[in-house]
Coordinates of C-alpha atoms (C1' of nucleotides) in Angstrom, one line a residue:
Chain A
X10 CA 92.3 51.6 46.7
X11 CA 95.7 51.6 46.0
X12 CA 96.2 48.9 44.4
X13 CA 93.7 49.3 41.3
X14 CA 91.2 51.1 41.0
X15 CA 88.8 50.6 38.6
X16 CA 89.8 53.0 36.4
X17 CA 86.2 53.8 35.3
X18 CA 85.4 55.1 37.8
X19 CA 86.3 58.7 38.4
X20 CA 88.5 59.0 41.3
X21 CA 86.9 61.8 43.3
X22 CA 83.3 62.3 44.0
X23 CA 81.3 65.3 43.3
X24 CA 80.1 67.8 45.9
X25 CA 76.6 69.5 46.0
X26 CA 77.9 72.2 44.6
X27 CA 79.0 70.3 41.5
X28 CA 82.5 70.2 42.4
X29 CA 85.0 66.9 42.2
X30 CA 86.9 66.4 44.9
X31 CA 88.5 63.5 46.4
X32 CA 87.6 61.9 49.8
X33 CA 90.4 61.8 52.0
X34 CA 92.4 64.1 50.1
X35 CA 93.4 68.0 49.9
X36 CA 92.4 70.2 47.4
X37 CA 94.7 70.6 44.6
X38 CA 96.9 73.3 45.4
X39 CA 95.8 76.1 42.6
X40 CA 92.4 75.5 44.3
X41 CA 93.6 76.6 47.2
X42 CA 95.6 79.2 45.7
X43 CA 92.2 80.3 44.1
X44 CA 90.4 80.7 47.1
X45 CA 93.2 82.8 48.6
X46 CA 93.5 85.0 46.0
X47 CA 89.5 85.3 45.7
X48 CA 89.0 86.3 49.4
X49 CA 91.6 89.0 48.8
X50 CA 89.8 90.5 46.4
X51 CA 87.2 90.9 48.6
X52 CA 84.6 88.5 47.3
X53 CA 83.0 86.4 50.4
X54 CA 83.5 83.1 51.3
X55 CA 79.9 82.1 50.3
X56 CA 80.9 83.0 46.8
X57 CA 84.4 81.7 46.5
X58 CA 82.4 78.5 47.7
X59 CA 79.9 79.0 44.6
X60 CA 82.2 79.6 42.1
X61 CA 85.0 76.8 42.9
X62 CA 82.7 74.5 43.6
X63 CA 84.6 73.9 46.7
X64 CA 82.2 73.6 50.0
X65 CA 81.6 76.7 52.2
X66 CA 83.5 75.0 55.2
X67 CA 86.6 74.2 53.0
X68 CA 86.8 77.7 52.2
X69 CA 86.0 78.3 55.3
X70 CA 88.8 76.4 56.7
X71 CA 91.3 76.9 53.9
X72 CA 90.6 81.1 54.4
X73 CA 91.2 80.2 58.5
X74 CA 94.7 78.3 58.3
X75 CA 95.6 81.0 56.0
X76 CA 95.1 83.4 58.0
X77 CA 96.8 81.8 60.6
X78 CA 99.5 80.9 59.1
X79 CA 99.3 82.5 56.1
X80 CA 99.7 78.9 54.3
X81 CA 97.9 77.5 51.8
X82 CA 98.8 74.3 51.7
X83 CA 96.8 71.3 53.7
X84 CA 98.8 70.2 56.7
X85 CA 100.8 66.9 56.2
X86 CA 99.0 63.7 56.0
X87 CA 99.8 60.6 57.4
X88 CA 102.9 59.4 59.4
X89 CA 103.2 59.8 62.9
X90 CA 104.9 62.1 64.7
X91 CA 107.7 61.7 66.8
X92 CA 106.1 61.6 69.9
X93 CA 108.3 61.7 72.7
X94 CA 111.2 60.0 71.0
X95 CA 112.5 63.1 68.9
X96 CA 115.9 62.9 67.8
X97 CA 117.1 64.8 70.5
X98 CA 115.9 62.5 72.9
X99 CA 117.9 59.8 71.3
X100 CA 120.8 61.8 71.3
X101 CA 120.4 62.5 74.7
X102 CA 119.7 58.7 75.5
X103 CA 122.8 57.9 73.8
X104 CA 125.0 60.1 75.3
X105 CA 123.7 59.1 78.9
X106 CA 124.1 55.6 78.0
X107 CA 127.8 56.0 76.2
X108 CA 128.7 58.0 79.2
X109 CA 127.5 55.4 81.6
X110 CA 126.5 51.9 80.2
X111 CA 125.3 50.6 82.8
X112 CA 122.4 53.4 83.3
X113 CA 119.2 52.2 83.9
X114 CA 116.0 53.4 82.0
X115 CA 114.4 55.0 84.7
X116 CA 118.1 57.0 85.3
X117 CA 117.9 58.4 82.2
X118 CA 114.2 59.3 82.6
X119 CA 115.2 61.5 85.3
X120 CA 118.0 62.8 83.6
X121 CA 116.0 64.0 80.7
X122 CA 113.8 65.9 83.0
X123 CA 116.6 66.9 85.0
X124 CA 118.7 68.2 81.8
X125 CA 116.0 69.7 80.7
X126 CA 115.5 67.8 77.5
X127 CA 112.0 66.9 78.4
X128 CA 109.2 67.8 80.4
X129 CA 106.9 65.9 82.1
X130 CA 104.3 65.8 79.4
X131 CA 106.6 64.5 76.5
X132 CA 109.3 62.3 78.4
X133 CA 109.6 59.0 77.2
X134 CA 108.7 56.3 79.6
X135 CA 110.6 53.9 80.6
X136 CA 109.6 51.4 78.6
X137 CA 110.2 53.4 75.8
X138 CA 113.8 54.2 76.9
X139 CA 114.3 50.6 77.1
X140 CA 113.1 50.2 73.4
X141 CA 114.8 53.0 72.1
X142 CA 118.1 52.0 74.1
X143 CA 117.6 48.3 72.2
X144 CA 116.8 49.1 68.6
X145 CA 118.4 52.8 68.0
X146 CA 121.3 52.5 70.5
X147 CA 122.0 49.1 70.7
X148 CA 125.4 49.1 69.5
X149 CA 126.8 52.2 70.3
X150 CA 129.1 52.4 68.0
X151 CA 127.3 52.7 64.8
X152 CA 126.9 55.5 63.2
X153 CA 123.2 55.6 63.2
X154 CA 122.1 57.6 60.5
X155 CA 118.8 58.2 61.3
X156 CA 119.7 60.5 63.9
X157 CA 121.8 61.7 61.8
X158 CA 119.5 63.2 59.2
X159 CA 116.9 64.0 61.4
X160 CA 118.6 65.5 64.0
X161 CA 119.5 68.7 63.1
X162 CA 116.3 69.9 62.1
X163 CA 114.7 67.9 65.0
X164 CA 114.0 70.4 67.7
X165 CA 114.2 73.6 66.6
X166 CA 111.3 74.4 66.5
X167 CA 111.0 76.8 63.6
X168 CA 112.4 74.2 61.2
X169 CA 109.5 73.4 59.2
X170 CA 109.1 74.7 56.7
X171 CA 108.8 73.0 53.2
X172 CA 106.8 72.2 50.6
X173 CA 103.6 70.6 51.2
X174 CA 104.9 67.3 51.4
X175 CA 102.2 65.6 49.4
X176 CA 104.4 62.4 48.7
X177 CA 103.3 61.0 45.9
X178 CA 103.1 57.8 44.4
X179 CA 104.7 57.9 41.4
X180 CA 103.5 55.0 40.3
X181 CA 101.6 56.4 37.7
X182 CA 99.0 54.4 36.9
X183 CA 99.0 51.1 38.0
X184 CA 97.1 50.2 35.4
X185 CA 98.9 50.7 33.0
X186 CA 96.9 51.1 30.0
X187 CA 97.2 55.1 29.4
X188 CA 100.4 55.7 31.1
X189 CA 101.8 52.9 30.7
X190 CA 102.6 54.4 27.5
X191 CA 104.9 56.5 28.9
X192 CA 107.1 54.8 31.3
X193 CA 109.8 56.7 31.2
X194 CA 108.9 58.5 34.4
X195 CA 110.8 57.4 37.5
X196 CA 109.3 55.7 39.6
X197 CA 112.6 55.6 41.1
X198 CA 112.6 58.8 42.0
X199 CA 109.5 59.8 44.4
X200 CA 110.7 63.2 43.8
X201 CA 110.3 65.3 41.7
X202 CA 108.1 62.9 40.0
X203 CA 106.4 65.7 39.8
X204 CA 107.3 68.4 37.7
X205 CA 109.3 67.1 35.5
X206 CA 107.7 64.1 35.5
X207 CA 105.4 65.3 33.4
X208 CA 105.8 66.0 30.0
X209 CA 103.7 65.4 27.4
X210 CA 101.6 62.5 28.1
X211 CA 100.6 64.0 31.4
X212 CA 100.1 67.1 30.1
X213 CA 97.4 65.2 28.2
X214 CA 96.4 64.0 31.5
X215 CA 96.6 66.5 33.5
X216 CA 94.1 68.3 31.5
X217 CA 91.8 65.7 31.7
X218 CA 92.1 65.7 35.4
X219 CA 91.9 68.8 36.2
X220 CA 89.0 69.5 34.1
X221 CA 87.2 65.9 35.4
X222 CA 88.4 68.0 38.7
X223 CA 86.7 70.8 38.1
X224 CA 83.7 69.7 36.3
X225 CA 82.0 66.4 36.3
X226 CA 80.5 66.4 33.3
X227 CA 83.9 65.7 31.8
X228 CA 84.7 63.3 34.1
X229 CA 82.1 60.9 33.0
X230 CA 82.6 62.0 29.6
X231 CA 86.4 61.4 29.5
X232 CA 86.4 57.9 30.3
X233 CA 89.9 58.3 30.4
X234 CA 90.0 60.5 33.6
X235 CA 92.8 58.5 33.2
X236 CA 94.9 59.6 35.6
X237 CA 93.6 58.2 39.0
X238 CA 94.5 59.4 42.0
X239 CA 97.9 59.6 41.4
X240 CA 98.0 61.4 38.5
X241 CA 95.4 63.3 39.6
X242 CA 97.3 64.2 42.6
X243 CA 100.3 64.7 40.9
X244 CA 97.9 67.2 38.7
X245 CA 97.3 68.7 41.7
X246 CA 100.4 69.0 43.3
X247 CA 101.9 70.5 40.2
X248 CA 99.5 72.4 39.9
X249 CA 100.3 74.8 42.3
X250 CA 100.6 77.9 41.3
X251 CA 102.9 80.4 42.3
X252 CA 102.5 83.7 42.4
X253 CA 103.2 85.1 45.7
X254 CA 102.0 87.7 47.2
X255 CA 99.1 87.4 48.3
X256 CA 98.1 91.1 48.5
X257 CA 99.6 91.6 45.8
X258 CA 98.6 88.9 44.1
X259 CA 100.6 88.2 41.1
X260 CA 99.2 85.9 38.6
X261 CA 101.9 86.8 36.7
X262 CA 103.7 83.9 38.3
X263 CA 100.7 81.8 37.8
X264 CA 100.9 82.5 34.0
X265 CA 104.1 81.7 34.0
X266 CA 103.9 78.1 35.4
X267 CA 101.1 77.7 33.2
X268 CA 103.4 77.8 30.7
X269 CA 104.8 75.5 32.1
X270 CA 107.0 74.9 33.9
X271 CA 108.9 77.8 35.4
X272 CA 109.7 76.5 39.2
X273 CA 108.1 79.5 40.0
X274 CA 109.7 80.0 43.3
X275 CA 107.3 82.5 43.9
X276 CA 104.6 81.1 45.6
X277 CA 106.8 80.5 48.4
X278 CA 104.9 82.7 50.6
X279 CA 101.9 80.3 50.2
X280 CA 103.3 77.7 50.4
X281 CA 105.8 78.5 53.1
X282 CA 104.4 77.6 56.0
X283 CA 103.2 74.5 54.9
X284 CA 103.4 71.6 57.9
X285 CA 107.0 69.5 57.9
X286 CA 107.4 67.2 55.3
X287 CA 108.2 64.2 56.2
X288 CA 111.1 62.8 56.1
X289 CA 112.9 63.7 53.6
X290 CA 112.2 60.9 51.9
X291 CA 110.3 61.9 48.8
X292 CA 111.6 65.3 49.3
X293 CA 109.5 67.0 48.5
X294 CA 109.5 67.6 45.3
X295 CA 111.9 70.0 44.5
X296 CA 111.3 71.3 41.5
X297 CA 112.8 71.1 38.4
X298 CA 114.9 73.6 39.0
X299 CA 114.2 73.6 42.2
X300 CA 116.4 72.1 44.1
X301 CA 115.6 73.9 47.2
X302 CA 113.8 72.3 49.5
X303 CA 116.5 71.3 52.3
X304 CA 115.8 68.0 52.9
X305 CA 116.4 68.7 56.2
X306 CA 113.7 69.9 57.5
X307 CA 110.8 68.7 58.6
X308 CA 109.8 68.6 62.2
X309 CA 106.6 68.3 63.0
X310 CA 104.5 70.8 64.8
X311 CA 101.8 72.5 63.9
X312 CA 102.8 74.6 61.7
X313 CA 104.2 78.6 62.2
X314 CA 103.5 81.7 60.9
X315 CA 106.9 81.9 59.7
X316 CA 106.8 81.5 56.1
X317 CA 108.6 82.5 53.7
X318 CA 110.8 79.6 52.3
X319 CA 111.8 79.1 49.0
X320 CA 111.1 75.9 49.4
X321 CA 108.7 75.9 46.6
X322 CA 110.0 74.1 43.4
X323 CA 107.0 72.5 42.2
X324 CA 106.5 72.6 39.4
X325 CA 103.3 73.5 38.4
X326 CA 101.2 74.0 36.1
X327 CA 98.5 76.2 37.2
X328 CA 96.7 76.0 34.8
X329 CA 94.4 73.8 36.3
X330 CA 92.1 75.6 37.7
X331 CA 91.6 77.5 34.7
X332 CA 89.5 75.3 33.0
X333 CA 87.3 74.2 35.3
X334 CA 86.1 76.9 36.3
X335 CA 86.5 80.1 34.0
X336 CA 84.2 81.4 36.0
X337 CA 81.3 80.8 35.0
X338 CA 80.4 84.2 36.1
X339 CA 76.8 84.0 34.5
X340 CA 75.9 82.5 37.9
X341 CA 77.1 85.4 39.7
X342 CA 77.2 88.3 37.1
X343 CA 74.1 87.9 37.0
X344 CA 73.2 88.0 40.5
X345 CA 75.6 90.6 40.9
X346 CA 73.3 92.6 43.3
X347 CA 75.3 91.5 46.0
X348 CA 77.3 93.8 47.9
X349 CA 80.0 95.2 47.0
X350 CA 81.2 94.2 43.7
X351 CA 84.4 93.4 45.1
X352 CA 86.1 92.2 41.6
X353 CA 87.7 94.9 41.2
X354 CA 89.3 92.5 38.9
X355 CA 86.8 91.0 37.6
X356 CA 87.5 87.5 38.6
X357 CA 87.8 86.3 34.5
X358 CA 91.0 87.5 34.5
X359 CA 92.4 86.9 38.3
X360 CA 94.0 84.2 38.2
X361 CA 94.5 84.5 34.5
X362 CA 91.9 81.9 34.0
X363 CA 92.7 81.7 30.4
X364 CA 92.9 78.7 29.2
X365 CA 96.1 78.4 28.0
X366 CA 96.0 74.6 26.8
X367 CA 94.2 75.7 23.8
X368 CA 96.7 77.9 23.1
X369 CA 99.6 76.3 23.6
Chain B
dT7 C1' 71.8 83.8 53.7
dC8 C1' 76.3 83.5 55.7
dC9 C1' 79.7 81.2 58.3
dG10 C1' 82.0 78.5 62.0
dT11 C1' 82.4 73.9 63.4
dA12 C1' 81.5 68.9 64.7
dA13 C1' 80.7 64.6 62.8
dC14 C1' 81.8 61.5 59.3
dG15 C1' 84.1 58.6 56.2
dG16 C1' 88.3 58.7 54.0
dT17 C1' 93.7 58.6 53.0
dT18 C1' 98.4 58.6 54.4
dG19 C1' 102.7 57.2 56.3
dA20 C1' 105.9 56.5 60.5
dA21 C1' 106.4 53.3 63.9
Chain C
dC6 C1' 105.6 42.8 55.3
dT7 C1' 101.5 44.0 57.7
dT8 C1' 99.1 46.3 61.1
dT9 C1' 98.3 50.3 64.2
dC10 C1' 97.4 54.7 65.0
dA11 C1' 97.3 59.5 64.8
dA12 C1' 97.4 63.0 61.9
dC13 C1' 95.0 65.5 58.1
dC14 C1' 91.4 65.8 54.3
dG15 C1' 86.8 67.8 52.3
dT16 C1' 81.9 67.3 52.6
dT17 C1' 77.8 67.5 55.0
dA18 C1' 74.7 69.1 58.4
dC19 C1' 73.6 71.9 62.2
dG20 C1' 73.1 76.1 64.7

DNA sequence: TCCGTAACGGTTGAA
DNA sequence: CTTTCAACCGTTACG
């Protein structure tokens, strides 16, 4: 799909529940945000599932990882992880090898398990040491920067912590026709592509997206859906809301990115624990103000309960959920007979579905 | 009816 | 540059 898509065709398919989503992909972060916040007001899964349009097992899912790690955000897609050949490994490799060239792969094997470096279940084979002596050691005397970046963060375990690392594309549109009009995003820069990426014409976009996101109808009717996956991702990524707290839930934050633009650092604590980013190569998107988001980090493991990280720029515009879904409450106001009417809220106003693009 | 989870088809990105 | 491969995704269906 990457290369074109046919741009008629709305990038994302829609759910039995009437929601768009997009195979493959995560949710779009203020989705995710949305289902947090909803089960913290107390209303059940079943219904968070109803009213986002977002199947029961997502929720179900999305609720369970946040619980666990008290993350939002989808774990990092794609990549590999360094296996048994971490940084710290090479390091170690190196150093055995500068301090004795003539070391054979199987010598430093031991010496890893010996020096504690590895265990048996991640040591590199030899064959591996071989490799990684000929294309990341070979000549000793470079200053191999890979290690160099990566290293630091490499093993400590509790490194991770960073912004989803939803990389994205910035191609905008490959096709050209409705973006194209506004080139002046970077595609140099993978980062940040986001936020401030996108001004107007996205804006314009966006809206489409997220509202093709959140309800069909105007998918097919907007033949523009123009944004494909890209943009829509980017919509999504931006998206994010922030507002942290999850108990205390904020939207404050979440109006205020709807706004526009405010790097809302809050919703760190969401998005804290998210997996490692990848290398730092996109970065992450550090916000527009943002500039946080160490680059250093990433380090893969399953992610930790630790959280909070300022890592958050994104810029987001939260709105998108908004639309979509304002809640139709008929559905559910209706059938309000449930149990506990656990809005204390009233879910109109939680996550300040107002629309704001009318407004502003 | 609700909810946890496996299967499935999909995307992603490091190696 | 292309291919592999392992990670994750959300939906669906089942129990």
């Amino acid at each position: 799909m990457s290369l074109y898509s046919p741009a008629e065709q709305t990038y994302g398919e829609v759910n039995q529940l009437g929601g768009v989503f997009v195979n493959g992909r995560p949710l779009p972060n203020a989705i995710r945000l949305r289902i947090v916040e909803l089960a913290q007001l107390g209303i059940r899964p079943c219904d968070i599932s109803r009213q986002l349009r977002v199947s029961h097992g997502c929720v179900s899912k999305i609720l369970a990882r946040y619980n666990e790690t008290g993350s939002i955000l989808p774990g990092a897609i794609g990549g590999s992880k360094p296996r048994v050949t971490t940084p710290n490994v090479v390091k170690n490799i190196r150093e055995y090898k500068q301090s004795d060239p003539g070391i054979f792969a199987w010598e430093i094997r031991d010496r890893l398990l010996a020096d504690g470096v590895c265990d048996k279940y991640n040591v590199p084979s030899v064959s591996s040491i071989s490799r990684i002596l000929r294309n990341k050691i070979g000549n000793l005397s470079q200053p191999n920067q890979y290690e160099s970046s990566k290293q630091a963060s490499a093993q400590a375990g509790l490194s991770y912590n960073h912004i989803y690392p939803y990389s994205y594309p910035n191609t905008m549109s490959p096709t050209g026709t409705k973006m194209g009009s506004h080139p002046g995003v970077p595609v140099t820069a993978g980062h940040m592509s986001i936020s401030r990426a996108w001004p107007s014409a996205h804006t314009v976009s966006n809206i489409l997206g997220i509202r093709a996101f959140m309800d069909p109808a105007a998918i097919t009717g907007a033949e523009g859906y123009g944004p494909k996956m890209e943009d829509w991702s980017s919509v999504n990524r931006a998206a994010f809301p922030a507002s942290h707290t999850v108990n205390g839930i904020d939207k404050s934050a979440i109006d205020g990115d709807i706004k526009y633009g405010q790097p809302s650092s809050t919703l760190s604590s969401y998005v804290s624990a998210c997996a490692y980013s990848p290398t730092n190569q996109y970065g992450v998107y550090s916000g527009p103000a943002g500039g946080y988001v160490a680059p250093g980090h990433h380090h893969w493991q399953p992610q930790s309960p630790t959280l909070s990280h300022p890592g958050g720029g994104m810029g987001m515009h939260a709105g998108e959920i908004q639309s979509p879904m304002t809640f139709k409450h008929q559905a559910r106001e209706g059938t309000q007979r449930d149990r506990k009417p656990p809005t204390p809220l009233n879910l109109n106003s939680v996550h300040g579905l107002n629309l704001p693009t009318s407004s502003s």
